[in-house]
PDB file of C-alpha atoms in Angstrom:
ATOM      1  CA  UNK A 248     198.978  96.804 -91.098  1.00  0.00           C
ATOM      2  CA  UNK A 249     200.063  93.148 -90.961  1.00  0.00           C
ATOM      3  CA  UNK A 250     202.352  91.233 -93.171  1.00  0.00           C
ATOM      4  CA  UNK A 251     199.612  88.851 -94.444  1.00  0.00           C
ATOM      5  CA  UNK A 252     201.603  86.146 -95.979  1.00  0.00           C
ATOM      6  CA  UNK A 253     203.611  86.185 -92.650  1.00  0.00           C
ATOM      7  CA  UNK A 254     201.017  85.865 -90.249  1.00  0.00           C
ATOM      8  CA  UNK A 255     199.520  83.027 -92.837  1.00  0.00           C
ATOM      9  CA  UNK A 256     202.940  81.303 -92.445  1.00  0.00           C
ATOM     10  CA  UNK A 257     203.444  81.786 -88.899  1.00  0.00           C
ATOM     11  CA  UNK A 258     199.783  80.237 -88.125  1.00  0.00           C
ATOM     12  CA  UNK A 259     200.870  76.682 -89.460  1.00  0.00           C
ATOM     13  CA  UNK A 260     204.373  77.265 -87.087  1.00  0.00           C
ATOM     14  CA  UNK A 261     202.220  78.657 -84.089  1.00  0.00           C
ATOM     15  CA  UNK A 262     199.904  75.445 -84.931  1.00  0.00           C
ATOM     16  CA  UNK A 263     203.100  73.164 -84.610  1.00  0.00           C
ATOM     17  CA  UNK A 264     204.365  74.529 -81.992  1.00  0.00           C
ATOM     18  CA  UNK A 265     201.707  73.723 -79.950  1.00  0.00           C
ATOM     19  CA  UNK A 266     201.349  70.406 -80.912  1.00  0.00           C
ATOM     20  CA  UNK A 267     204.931  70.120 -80.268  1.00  0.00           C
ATOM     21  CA  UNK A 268     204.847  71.542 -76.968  1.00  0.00           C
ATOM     22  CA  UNK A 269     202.535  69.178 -75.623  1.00  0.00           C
ATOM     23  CA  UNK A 270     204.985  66.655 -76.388  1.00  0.00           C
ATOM     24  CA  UNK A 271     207.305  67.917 -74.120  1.00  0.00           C
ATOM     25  CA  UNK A 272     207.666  65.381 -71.529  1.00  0.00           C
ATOM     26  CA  UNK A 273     207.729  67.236 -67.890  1.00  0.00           C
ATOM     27  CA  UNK A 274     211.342  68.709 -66.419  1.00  0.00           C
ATOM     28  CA  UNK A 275     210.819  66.720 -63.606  1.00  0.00           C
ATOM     29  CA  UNK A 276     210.859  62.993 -65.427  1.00  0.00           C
ATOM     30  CA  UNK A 277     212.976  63.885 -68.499  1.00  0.00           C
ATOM     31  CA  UNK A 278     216.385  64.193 -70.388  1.00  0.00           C
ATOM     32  CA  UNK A 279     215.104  65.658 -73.404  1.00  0.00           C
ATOM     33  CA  UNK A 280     211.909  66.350 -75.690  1.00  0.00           C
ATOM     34  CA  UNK A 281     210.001  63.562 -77.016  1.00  0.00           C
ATOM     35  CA  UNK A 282     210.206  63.534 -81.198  1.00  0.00           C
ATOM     36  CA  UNK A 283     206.831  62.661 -82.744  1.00  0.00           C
ATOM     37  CA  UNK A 284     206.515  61.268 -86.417  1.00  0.00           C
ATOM     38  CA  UNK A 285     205.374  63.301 -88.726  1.00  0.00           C
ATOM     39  CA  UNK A 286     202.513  61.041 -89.394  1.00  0.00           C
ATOM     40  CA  UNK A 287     201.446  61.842 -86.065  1.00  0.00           C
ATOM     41  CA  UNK A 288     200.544  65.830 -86.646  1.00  0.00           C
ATOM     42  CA  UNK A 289     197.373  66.073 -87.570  1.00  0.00           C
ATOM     43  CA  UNK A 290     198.035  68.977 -89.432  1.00  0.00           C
ATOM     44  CA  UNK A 291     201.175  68.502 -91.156  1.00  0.00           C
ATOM     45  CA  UNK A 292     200.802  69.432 -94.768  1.00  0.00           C
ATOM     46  CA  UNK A 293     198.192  71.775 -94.433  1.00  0.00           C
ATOM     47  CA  UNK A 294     198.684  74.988 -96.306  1.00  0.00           C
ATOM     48  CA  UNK A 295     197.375  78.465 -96.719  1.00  0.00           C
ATOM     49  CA  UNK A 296     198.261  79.796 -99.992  1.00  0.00           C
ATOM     50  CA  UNK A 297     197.208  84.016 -99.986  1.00  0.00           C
ATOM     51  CA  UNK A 298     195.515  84.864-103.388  1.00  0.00           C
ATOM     52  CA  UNK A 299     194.597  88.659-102.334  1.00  0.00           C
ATOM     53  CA  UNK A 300     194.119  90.860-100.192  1.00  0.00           C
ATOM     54  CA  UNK A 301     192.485  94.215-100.436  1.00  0.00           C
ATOM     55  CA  UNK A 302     190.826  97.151 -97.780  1.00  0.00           C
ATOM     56  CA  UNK A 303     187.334  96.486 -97.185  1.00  0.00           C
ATOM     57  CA  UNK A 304     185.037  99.313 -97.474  1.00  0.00           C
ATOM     58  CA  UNK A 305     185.129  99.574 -93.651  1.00  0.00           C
ATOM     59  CA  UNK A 306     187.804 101.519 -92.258  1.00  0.00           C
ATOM     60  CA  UNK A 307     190.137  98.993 -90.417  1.00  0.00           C
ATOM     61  CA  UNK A 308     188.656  95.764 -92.271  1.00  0.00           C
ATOM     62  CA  UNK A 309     190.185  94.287 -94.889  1.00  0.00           C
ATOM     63  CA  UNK A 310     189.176  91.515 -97.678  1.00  0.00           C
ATOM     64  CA  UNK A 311     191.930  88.505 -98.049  1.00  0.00           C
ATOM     65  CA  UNK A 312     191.272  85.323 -99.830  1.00  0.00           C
ATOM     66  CA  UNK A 313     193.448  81.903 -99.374  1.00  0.00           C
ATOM     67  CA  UNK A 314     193.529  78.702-101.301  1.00  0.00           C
ATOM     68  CA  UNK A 315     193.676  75.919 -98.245  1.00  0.00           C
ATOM     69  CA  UNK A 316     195.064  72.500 -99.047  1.00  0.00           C
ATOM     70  CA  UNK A 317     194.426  69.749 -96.843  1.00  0.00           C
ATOM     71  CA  UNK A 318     196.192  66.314 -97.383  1.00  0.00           C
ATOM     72  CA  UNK A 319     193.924  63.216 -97.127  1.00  0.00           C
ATOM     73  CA  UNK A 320     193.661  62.260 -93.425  1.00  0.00           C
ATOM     74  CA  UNK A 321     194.531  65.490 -92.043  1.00  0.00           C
ATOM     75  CA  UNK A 322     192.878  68.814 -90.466  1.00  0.00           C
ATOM     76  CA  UNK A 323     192.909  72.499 -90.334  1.00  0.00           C
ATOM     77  CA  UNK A 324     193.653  72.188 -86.658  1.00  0.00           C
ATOM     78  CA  UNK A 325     191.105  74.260 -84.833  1.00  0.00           C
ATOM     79  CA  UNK A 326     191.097  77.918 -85.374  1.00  0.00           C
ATOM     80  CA  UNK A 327     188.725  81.010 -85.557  1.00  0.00           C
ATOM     81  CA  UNK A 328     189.286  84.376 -87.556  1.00  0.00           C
ATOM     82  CA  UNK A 329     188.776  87.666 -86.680  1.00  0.00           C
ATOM     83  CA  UNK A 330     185.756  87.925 -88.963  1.00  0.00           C
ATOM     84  CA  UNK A 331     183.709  86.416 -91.328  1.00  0.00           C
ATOM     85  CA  UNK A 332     184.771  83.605 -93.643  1.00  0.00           C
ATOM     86  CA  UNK A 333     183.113  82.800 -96.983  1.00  0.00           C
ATOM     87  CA  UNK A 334     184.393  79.885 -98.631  1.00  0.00           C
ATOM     88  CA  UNK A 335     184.256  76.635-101.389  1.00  0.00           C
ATOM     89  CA  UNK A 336     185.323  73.414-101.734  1.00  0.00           C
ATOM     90  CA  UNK A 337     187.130  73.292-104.883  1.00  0.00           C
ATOM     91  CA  UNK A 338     187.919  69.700-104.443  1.00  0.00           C
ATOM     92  CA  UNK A 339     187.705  66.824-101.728  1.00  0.00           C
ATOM     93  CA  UNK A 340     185.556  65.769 -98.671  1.00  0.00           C
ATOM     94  CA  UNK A 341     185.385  67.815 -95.193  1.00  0.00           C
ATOM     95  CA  UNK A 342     183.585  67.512 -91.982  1.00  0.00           C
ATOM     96  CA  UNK A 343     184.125  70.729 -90.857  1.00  0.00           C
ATOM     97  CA  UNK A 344     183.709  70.953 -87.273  1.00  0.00           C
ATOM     98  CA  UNK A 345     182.119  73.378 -84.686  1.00  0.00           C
ATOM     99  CA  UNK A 346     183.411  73.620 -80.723  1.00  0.00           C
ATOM    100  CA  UNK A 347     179.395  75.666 -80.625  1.00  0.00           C
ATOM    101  CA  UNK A 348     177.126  73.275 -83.154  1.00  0.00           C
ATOM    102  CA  UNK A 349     177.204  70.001 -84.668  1.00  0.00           C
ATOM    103  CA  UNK A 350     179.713  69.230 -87.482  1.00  0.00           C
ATOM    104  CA  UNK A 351     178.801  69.891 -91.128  1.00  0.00           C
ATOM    105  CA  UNK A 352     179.350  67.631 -93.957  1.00  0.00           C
ATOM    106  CA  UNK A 353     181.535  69.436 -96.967  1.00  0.00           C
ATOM    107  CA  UNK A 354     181.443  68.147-100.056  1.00  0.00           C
ATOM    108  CA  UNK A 355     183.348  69.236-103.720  1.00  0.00           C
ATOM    109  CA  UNK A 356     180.785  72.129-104.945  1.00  0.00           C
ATOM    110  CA  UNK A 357     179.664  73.206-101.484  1.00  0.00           C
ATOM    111  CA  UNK A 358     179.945  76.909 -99.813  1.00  0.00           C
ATOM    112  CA  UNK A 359     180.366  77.048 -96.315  1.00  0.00           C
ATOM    113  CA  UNK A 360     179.733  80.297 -93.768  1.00  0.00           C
ATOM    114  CA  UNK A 361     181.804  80.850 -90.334  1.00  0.00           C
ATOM    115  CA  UNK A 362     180.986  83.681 -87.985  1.00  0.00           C
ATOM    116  CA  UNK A 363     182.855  85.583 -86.504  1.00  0.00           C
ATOM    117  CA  UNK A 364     185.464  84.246 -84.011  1.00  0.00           C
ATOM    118  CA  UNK A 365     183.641  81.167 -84.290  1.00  0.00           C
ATOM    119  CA  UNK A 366     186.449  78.273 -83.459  1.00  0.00           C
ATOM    120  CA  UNK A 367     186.407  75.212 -86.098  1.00  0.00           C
ATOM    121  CA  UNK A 368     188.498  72.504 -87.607  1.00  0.00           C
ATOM    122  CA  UNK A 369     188.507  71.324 -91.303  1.00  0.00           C
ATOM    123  CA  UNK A 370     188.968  67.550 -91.215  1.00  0.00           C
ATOM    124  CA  UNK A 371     189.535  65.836 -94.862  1.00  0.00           C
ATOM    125  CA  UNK A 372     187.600  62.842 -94.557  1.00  0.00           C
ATOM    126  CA  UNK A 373     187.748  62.163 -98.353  1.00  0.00           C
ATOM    127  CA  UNK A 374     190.495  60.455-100.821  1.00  0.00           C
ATOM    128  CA  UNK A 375     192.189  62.865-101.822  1.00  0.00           C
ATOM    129  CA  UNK A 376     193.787  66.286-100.783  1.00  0.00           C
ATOM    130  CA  UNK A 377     190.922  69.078-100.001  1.00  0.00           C
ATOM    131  CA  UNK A 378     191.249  72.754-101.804  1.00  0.00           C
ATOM    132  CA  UNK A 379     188.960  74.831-100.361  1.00  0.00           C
ATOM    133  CA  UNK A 380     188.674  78.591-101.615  1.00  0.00           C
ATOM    134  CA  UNK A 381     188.235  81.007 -97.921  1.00  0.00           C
ATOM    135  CA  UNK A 382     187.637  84.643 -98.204  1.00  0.00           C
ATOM    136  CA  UNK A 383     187.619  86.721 -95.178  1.00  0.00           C
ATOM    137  CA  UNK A 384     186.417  90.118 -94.231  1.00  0.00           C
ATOM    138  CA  UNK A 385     188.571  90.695 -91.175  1.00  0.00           C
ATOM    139  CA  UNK A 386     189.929  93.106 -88.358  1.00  0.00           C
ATOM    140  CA  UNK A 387     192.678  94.325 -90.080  1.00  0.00           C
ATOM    141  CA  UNK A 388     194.648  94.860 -87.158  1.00  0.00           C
ATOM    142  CA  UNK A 389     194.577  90.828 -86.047  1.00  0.00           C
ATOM    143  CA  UNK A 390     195.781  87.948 -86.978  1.00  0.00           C
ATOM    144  CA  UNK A 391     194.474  86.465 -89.393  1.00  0.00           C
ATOM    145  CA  UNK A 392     194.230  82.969 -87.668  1.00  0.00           C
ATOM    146  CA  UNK A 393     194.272  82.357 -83.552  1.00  0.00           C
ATOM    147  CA  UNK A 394     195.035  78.647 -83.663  1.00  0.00           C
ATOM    148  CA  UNK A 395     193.959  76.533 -80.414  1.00  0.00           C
ATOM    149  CA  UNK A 396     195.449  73.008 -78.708  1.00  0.00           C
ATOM    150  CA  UNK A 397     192.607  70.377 -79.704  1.00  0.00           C
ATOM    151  CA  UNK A 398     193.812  68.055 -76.785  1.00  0.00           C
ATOM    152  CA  UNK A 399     193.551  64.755 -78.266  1.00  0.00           C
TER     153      UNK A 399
END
């Protein structure tokens, strides 16, 4: 079984480092790595917060639930799960975004579905920092967030 609160920490690092690595300049035209602000990550500040986490009723599933915090102007980063994710917005304005459908437009009070594997991003488009309540029945043998390189 995973370390939950590990993997949930490690996600925001694995997120980083990939916006981080492609700000490397090339080995052939440089002398060292090129610093971005922190302004500039579109995710900095994001956090996952683990509530719980409990086996699921199916073998090798397991129920966790996270508080998510996004700071005003900032984004999940895009992501997908290794389930199903059920969640709320507690507080704040999202356009959550789909790389398979058109975005959806999150508002405090509204529940939100994600299929399976499907890949998203969670962009606060509101005035003030976004906590959102997820719950996730997921493969209890995965991680519990593959993070992917947005390319912008």
């Amino acid at each position: 079984m995973f370390d939950r609160r590990h993997l949930l920490r490690a996600s925001g690092a694995a997120a980083a480092g990939a916006l981080g690595a492609a700000a490397l300049p090339s080995p052939a035209s440089a002398a060292g790595p090129v610093r971005l602000p922190a302004d500039s990550d579109p995710t900095a500040g994001v956090t996952r917060t683990l509530l719980q986490e409990h086996p699921s009723p199916a073998e090798g599933w397991e129920a966790v639930q996270t508080l998510v915090r996004i700071p005003r102007h900032k984004e999940s980063g895009r992501h997908s799960h290794p389930g199903i994710e059920v969640g709320y917005i507690i507080r704040g304005d999202v356009l959550m975004e789909f790389d398979d459908r058109p975005p959806l437009r999150l508002r405090t009070g509204d529940p939100f579905f994600i299929p399976d594997g499907v890949i998203h991003n969670a962009r606060n488009v509101g005035t003030v920092t976004t906590m959102m309540l997820s719950t996730y029945v997921v493969d209890a043998t995965k991680p519990l967030v593959t993070t992917y390189w947005s390319g912008r």
